[in-house]
Tab-separated table of C-alpha atoms and ligand atoms in Angstrom:
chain	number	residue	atom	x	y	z
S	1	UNK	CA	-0.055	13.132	-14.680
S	2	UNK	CA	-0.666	10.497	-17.877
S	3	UNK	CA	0.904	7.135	-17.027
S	4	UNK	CA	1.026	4.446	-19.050
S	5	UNK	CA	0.877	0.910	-18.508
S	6	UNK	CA	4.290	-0.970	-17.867
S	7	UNK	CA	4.771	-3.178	-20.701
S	8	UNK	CA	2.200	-4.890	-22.783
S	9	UNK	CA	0.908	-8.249	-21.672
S	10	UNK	CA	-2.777	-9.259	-21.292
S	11	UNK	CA	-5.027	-7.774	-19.129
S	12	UNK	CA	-7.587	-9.916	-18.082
S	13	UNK	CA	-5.262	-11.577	-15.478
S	14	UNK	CA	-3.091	-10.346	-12.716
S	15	UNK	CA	0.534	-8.852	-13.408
S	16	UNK	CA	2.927	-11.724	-11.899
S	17	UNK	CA	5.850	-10.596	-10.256
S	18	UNK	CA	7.674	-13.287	-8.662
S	19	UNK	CA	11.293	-14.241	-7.934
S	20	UNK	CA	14.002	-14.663	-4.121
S	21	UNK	CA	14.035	-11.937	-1.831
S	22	UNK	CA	17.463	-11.550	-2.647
S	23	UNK	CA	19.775	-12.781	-5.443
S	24	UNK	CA	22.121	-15.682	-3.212
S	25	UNK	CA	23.985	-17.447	-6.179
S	26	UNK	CA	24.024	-17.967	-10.116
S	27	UNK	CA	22.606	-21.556	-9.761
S	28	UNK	CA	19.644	-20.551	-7.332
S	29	UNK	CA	18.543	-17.441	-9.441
S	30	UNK	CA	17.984	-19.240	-12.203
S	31	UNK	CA	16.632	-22.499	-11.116
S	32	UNK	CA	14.140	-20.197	-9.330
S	33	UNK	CA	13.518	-18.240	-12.877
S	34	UNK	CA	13.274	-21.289	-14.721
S	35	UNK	CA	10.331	-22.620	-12.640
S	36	UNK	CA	8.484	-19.343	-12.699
S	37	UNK	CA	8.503	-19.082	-16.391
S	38	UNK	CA	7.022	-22.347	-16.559
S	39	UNK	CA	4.255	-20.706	-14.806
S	40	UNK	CA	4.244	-17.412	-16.986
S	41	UNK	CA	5.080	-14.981	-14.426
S	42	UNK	CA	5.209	-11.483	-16.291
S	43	UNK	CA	8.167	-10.154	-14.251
S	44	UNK	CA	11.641	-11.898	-12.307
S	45	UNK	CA	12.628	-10.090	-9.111
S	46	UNK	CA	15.754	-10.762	-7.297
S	47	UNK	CA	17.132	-7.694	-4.522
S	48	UNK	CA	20.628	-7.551	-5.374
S	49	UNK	CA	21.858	-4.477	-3.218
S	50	UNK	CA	19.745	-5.300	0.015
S	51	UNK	CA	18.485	-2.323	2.122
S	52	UNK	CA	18.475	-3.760	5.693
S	53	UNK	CA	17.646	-2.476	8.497
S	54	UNK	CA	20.604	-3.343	11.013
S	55	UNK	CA	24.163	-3.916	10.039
S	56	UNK	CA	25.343	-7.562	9.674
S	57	UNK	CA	22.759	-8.567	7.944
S	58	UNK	CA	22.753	-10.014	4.516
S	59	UNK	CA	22.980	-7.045	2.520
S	60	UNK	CA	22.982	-8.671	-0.929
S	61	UNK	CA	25.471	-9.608	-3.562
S	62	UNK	CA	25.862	-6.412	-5.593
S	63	UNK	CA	26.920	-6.347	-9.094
S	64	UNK	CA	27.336	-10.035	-10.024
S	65	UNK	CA	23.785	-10.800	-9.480
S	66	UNK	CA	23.529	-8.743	-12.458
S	67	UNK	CA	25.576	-10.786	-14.576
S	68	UNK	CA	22.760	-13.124	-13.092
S	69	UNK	CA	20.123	-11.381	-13.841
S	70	UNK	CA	20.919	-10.737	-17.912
S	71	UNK	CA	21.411	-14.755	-17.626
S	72	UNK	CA	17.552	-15.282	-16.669
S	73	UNK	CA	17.014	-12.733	-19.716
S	74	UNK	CA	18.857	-14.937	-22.087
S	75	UNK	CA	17.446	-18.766	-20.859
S	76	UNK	CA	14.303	-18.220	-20.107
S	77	UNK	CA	12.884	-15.068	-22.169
S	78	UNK	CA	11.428	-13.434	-19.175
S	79	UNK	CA	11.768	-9.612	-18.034
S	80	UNK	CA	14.034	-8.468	-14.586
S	81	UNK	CA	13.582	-6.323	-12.392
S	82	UNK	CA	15.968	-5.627	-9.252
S	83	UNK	CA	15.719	-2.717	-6.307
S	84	UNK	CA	17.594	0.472	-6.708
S	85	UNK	CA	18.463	2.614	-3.743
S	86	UNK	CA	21.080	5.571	-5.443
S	87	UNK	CA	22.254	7.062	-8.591
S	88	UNK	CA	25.259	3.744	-9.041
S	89	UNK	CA	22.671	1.177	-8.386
S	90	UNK	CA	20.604	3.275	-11.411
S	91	UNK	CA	23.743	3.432	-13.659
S	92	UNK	CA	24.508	-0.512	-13.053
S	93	UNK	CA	21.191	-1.641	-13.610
S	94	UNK	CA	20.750	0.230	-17.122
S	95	UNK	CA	24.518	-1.135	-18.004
S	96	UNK	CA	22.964	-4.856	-17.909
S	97	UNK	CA	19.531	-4.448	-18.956
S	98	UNK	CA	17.339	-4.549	-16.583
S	99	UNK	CA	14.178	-3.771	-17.864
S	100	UNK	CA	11.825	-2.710	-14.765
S	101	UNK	CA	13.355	-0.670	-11.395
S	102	UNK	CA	11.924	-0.839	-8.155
S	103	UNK	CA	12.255	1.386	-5.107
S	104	UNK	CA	12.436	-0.034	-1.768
S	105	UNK	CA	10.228	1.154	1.321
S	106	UNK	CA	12.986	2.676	3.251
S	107	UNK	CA	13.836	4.859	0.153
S	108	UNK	CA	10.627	5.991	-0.680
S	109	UNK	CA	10.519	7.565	2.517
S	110	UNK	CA	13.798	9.486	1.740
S	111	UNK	CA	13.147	12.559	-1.016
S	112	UNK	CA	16.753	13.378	-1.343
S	113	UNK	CA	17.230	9.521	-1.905
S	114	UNK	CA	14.257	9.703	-4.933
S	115	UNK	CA	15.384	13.072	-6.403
S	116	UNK	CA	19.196	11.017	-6.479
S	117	UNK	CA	17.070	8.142	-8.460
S	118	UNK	CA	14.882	10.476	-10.269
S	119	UNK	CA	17.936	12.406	-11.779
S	120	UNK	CA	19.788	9.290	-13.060
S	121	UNK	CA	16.452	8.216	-14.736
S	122	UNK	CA	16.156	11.827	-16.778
S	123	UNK	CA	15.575	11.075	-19.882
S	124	UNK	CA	15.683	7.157	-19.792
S	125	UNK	CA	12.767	4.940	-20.787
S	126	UNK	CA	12.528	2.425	-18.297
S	127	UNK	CA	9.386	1.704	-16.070
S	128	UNK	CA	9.838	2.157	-12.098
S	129	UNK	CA	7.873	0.170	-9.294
S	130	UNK	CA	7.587	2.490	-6.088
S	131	UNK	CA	6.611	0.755	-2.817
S	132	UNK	CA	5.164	2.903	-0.360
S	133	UNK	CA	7.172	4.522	2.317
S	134	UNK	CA	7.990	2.484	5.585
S	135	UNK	CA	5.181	4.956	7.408
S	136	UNK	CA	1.681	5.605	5.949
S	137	UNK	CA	2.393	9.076	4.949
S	138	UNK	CA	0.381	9.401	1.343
S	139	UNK	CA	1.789	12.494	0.685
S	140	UNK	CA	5.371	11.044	0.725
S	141	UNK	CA	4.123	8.326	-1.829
S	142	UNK	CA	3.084	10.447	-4.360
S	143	UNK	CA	5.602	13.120	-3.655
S	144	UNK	CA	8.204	10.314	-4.762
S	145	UNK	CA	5.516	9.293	-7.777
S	146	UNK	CA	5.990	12.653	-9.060
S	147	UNK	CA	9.852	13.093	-8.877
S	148	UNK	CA	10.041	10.014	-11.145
S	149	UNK	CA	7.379	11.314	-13.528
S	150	UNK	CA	8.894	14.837	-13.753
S	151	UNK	CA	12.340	12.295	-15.364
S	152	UNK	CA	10.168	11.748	-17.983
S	153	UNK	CA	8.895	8.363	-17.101
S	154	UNK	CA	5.518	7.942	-17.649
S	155	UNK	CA	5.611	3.567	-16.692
S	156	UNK	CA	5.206	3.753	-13.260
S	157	UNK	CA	3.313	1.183	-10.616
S	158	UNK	CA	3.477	1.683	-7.145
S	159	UNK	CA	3.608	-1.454	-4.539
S	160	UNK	CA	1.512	-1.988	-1.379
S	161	UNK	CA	3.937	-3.401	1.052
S	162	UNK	CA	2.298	-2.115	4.693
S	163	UNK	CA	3.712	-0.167	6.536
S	164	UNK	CA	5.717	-0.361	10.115
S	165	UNK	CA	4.104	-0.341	13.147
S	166	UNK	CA	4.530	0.074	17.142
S	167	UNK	CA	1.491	-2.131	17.758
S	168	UNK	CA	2.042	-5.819	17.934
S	169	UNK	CA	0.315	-6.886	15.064
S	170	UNK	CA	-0.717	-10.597	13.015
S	171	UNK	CA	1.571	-8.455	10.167
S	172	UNK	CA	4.861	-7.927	9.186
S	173	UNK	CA	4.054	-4.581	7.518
S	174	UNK	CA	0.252	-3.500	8.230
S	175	UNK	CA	-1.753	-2.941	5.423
S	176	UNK	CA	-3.417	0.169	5.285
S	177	UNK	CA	-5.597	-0.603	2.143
S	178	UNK	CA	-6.905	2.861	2.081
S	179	UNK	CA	-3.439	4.716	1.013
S	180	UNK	CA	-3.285	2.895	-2.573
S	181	UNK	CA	-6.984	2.746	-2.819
S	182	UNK	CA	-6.918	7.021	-2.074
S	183	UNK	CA	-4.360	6.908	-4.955
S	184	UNK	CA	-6.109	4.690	-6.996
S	185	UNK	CA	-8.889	7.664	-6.786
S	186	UNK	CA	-6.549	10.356	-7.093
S	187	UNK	CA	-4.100	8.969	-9.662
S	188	UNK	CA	-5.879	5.907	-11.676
S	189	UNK	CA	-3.582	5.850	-14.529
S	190	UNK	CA	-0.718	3.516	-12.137
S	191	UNK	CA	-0.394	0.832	-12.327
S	192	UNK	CA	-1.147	-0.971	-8.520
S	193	UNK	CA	1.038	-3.799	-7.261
S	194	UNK	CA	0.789	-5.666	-3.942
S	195	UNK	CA	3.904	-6.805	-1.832
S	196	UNK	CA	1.641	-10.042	0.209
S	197	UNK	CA	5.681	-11.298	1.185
S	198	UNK	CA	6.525	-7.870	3.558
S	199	UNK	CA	2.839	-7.273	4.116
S	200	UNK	CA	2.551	-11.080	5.922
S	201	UNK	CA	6.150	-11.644	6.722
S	202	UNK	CA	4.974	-15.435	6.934
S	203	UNK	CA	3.520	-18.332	4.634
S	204	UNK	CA	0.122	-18.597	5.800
S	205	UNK	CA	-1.375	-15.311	5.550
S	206	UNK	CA	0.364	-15.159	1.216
S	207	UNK	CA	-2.759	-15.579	0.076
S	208	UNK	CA	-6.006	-14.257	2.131
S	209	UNK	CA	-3.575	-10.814	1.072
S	210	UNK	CA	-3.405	-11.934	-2.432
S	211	UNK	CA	-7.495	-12.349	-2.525
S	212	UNK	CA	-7.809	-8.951	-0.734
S	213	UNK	CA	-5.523	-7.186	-3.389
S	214	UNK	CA	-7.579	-8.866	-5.989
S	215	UNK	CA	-10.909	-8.132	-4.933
S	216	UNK	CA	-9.827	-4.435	-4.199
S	217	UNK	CA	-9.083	-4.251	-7.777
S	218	UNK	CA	-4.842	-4.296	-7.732
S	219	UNK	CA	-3.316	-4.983	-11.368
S	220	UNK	CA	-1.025	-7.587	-9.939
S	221	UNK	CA	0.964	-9.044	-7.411
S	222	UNK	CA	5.360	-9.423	-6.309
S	223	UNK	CA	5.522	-12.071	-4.334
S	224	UNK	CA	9.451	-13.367	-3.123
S	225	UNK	CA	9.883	-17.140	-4.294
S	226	UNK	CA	12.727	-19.475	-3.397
S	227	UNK	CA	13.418	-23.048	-4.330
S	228	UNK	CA	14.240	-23.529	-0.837
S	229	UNK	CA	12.813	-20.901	1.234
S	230	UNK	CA	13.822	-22.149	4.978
S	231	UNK	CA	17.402	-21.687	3.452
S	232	UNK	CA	16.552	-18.275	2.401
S	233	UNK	CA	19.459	-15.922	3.289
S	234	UNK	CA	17.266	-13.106	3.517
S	235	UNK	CA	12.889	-13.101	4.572
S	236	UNK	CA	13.039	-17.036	4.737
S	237	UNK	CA	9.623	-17.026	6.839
S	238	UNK	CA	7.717	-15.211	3.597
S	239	UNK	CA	9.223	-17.289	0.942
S	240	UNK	CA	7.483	-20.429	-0.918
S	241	UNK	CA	8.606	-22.064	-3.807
S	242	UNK	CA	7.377	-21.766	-7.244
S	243	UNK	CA	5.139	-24.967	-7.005
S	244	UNK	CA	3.387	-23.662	-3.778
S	245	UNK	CA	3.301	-20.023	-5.518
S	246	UNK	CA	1.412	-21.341	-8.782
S	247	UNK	CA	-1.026	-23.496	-6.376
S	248	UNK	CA	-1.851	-19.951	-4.719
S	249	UNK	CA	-2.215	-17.591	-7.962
S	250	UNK	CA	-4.486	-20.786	-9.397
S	251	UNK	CA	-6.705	-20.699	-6.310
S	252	UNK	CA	-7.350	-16.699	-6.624
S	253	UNK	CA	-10.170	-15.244	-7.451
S	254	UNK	CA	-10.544	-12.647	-10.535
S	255	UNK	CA	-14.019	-10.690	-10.719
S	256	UNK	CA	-14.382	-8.788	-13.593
S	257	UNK	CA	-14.200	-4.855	-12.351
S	258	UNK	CA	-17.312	-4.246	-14.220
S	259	UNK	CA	-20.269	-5.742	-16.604
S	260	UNK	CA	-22.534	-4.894	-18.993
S	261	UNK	CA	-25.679	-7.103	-17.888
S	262	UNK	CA	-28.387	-4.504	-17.548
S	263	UNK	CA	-30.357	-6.530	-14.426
S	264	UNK	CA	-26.985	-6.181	-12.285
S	265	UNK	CA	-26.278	-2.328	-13.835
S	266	UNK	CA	-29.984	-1.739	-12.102
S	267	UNK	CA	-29.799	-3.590	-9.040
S	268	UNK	CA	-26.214	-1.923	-8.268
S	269	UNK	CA	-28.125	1.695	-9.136
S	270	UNK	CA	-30.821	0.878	-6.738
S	271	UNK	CA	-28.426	0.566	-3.949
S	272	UNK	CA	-25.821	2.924	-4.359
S	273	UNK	CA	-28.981	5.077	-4.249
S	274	UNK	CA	-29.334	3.679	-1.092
S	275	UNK	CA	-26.204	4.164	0.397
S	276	UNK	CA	-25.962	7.961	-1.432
S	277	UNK	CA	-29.203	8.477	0.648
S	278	UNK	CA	-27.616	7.090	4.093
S	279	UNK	CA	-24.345	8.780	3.496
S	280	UNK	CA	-26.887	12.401	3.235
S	281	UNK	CA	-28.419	11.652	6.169
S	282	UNK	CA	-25.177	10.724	8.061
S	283	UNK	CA	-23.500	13.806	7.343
S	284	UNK	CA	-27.024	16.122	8.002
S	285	UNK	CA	-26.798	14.454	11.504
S	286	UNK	CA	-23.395	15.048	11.885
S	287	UNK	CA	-24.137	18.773	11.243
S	288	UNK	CA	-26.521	18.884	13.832
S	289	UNK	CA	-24.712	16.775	16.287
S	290	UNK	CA	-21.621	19.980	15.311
S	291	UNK	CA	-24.686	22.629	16.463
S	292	UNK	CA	-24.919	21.094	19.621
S	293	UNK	CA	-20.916	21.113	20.442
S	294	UNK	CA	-21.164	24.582	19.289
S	295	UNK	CA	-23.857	25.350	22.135
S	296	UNK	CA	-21.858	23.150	24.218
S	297	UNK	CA	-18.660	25.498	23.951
S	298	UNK	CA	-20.336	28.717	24.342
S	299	UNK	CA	-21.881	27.027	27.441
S	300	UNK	CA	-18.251	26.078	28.939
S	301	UNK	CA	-16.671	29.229	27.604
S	302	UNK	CA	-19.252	31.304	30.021
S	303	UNK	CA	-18.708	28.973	33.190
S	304	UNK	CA	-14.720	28.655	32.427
S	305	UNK	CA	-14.404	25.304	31.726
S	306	UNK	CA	-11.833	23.754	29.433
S	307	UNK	CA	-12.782	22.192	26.245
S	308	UNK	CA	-11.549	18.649	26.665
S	309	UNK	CA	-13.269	15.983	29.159
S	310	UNK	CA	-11.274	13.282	28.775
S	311	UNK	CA	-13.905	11.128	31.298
S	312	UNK	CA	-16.797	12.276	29.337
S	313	UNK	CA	-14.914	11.373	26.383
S	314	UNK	CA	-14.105	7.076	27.520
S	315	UNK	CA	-17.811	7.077	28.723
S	316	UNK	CA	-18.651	8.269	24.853
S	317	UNK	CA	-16.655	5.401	23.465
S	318	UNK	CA	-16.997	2.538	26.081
S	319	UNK	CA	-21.076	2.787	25.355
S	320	UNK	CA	-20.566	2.790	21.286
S	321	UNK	CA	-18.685	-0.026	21.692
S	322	UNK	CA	-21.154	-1.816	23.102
S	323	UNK	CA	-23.820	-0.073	20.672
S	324	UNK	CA	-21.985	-0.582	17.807
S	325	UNK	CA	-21.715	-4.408	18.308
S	326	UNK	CA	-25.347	-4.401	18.379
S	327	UNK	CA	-24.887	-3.638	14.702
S	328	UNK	CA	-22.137	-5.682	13.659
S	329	UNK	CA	-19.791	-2.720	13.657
S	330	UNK	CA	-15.932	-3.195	15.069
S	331	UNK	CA	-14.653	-1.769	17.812
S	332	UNK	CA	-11.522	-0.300	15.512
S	333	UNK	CA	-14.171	1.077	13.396
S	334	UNK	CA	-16.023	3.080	16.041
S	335	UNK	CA	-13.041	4.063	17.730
S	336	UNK	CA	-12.033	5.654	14.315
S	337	UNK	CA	-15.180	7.107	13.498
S	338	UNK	CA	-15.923	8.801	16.940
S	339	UNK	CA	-12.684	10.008	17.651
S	340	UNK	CA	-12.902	11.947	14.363
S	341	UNK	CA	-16.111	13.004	15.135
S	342	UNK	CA	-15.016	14.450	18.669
S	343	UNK	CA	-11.896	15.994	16.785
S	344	UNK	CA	-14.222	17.719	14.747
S	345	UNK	CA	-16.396	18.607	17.692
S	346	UNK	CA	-13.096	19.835	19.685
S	347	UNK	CA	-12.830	22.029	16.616
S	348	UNK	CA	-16.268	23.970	16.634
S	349	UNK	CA	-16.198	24.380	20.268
S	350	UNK	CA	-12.403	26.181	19.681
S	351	UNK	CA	-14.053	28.362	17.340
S	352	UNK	CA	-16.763	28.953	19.639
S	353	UNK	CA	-14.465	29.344	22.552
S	354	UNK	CA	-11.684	31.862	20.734
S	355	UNK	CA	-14.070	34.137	19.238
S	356	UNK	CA	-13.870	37.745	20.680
S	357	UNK	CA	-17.723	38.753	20.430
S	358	UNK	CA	-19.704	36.054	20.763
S	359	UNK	CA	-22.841	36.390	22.690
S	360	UNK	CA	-22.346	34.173	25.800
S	361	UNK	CA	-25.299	35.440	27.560
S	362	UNK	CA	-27.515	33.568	25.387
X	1	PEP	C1	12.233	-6.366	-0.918
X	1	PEP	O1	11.344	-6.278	-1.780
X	1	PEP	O2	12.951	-7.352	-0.776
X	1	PEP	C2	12.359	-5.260	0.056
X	1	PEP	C3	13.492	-4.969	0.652
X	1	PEP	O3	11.197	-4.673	0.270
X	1	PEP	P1	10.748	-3.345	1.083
X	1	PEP	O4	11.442	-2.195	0.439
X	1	PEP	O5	9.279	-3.376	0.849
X	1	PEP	O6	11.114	-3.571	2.522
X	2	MN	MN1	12.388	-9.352	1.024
């Protein structure tokens, strides 16, 4: 796929997408995009039809906020954008200009939903946001990326939001940072939003997301903005007004992705070596440690004993956790890394286990 950027604007700073949760009234959209194009945002958002999850919610004004929306256009010069969630919401955003179309979380995760959108866009010039599906399911993501692109729209960004969870967690929507940076590898051409508002579903944690998006090399940011967020009639614990959001992009950090100075070019070299060489030996040891489960399965497969030990197993883990620590590795990390090692190990022994004429007297 060849995507192109959204819309020209410069570069060397982070795409600004700012603007309510939701679209409340004519007087509080645009007092809210008046501020932000004092700060030069590159993009308004407002939700007018609002996806939420249980009935009786607010579930957004609907078509006037689009009368609303071509306002902002006209007083303050700055581009729209607004969620769409079926083919009407498609037709009624093109009717009033809306120049950039987002789809939500909960319709990402829908491909009948996308293929609706998709088929309403055919032909039509217009970029399209797409924020990851509610569950960290890549192939869903890009499935949706590539209904849009086969409409013949080649401006498309895709927004980090997190995803849902069962565990209690300090997030509204965990981040699972290696989805969009998988993408970034597999699809670099996007352009690569982040959503800090439904990642943090609070004020405090807006910006330590913001930094993380920035130092992982995201073109920009949405973040929902009210002029008086308590009052919010939709997300009012993730909103902050335009003052408080210009304090926060001011405060961020931009590295440059890459330099020419030759001492830093070599330095880098010297240690990606490094790691190239660990990463070699890692996976040479992982081989052999594979040998071994082999031997270990022909070993149970002669004595008739089943593959999985699940005390043998917690013994494993409880003593890397407590190795691990000694070097500064977490105990999420080690759990992830040995359980896909003893996946991996389950799998050999299978092999060893299943197959008809394999010496067991060995
Ligand atoms: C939103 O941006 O207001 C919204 C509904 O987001 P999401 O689809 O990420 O839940
Ligand atoms: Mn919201």
């Amino acid at each position: 796929m060849n995507f192109k950027p959204l819309f020209d604007r410069p570069t060397q700073r982070p795409l600004r997408i700012a603007g309510p949760c939701s679209a409340e009234s004519e007087e509080q959209v645009l007092v809210t995009a008046k501020a932000l194009a004092a700060q030069d945002i590159d993009l308004f958002r407002a939700g007018i039809w609002k996806p939420r999850t249980r009935p009786n919610s607010f579930e957004g004004v609907g078509t006037i906020g689009l009368k609303w929306l071509r306002k902002v256009k006209e007083e303050t010069g700055l581009k729209v954008t607004t969620e769409v969630a079926k083919r009407d919401h498609v037709f009624e955003a093109l009717k009033y200009q809306v120049d950039v179309l987002w789809i939500g979380a909960r319709t990402t995760v829908n491909p009948f939903a996308v293929q609706e959108i998709a088929d309403a866009l055919d032909g039509v010039d217009i970029p399209v946001l797409i924020k990851n599906p509610i569950n960290p399911d890549l192939g869903l993501w890009i499935g949706a990326i590539e209904r849009i692109y086969k409409a013949g729209i080649k401006r498309i960004g895709v927004i980090h939001r997190g995803f849902s969870s069962h565990r209690n967690s300090r997030y509204r929507n965990e981040p699972h940072w290696n989805l969009p940076i998988e993408l970034m590898r597999r699809l670099p051409g996007l352009t690569y939003i982040c959503d800090n508002s439904h990642i943090c579903g609070n004020r405090h944690m807006l910006e330590e997301i913001a930094q993380k998006a920035m130092d992982l090399n995201f073109t920009g940011l949405m973040t929902e903005t009210h002029p008086n967020p308590d009052e919010a009639w939709s997300d009012a614990k993730q909103q902050i007004t335009p003052v408080v959001y210009s304090e926060m992009m001011e405060r961020l950090t931009i590295r440059d992705q890459t330099t020419d100075d030759p001492v830093f070019l070599h330095n880098l070299e010297d240690l990606r070596g490094e790691i190239d060489h660990l990463d070699e030996e890692i996976l040479t040891l992982l081989g052999q440690r594979m040998q071994v489960a082999e031997k270990i399965g022909m070993y149970k497969k002669r004595n008739n004993i089943s593959i999985l030990q699940p005390n043998r197993w917690n013994d494993i883990l409880e003593e890397a956790f407590v190795k691990g620590s000694r070097h500064g590795l977490s105990q999420d990390f080690v759990t992830k890394l040995l359980s896909a090692v003893h996946q991996e190990s389950i799998s050999h022994q299978e092999v060893v286990m299943n197959k008809k004429d394999v010496d067991v007297k060995s």
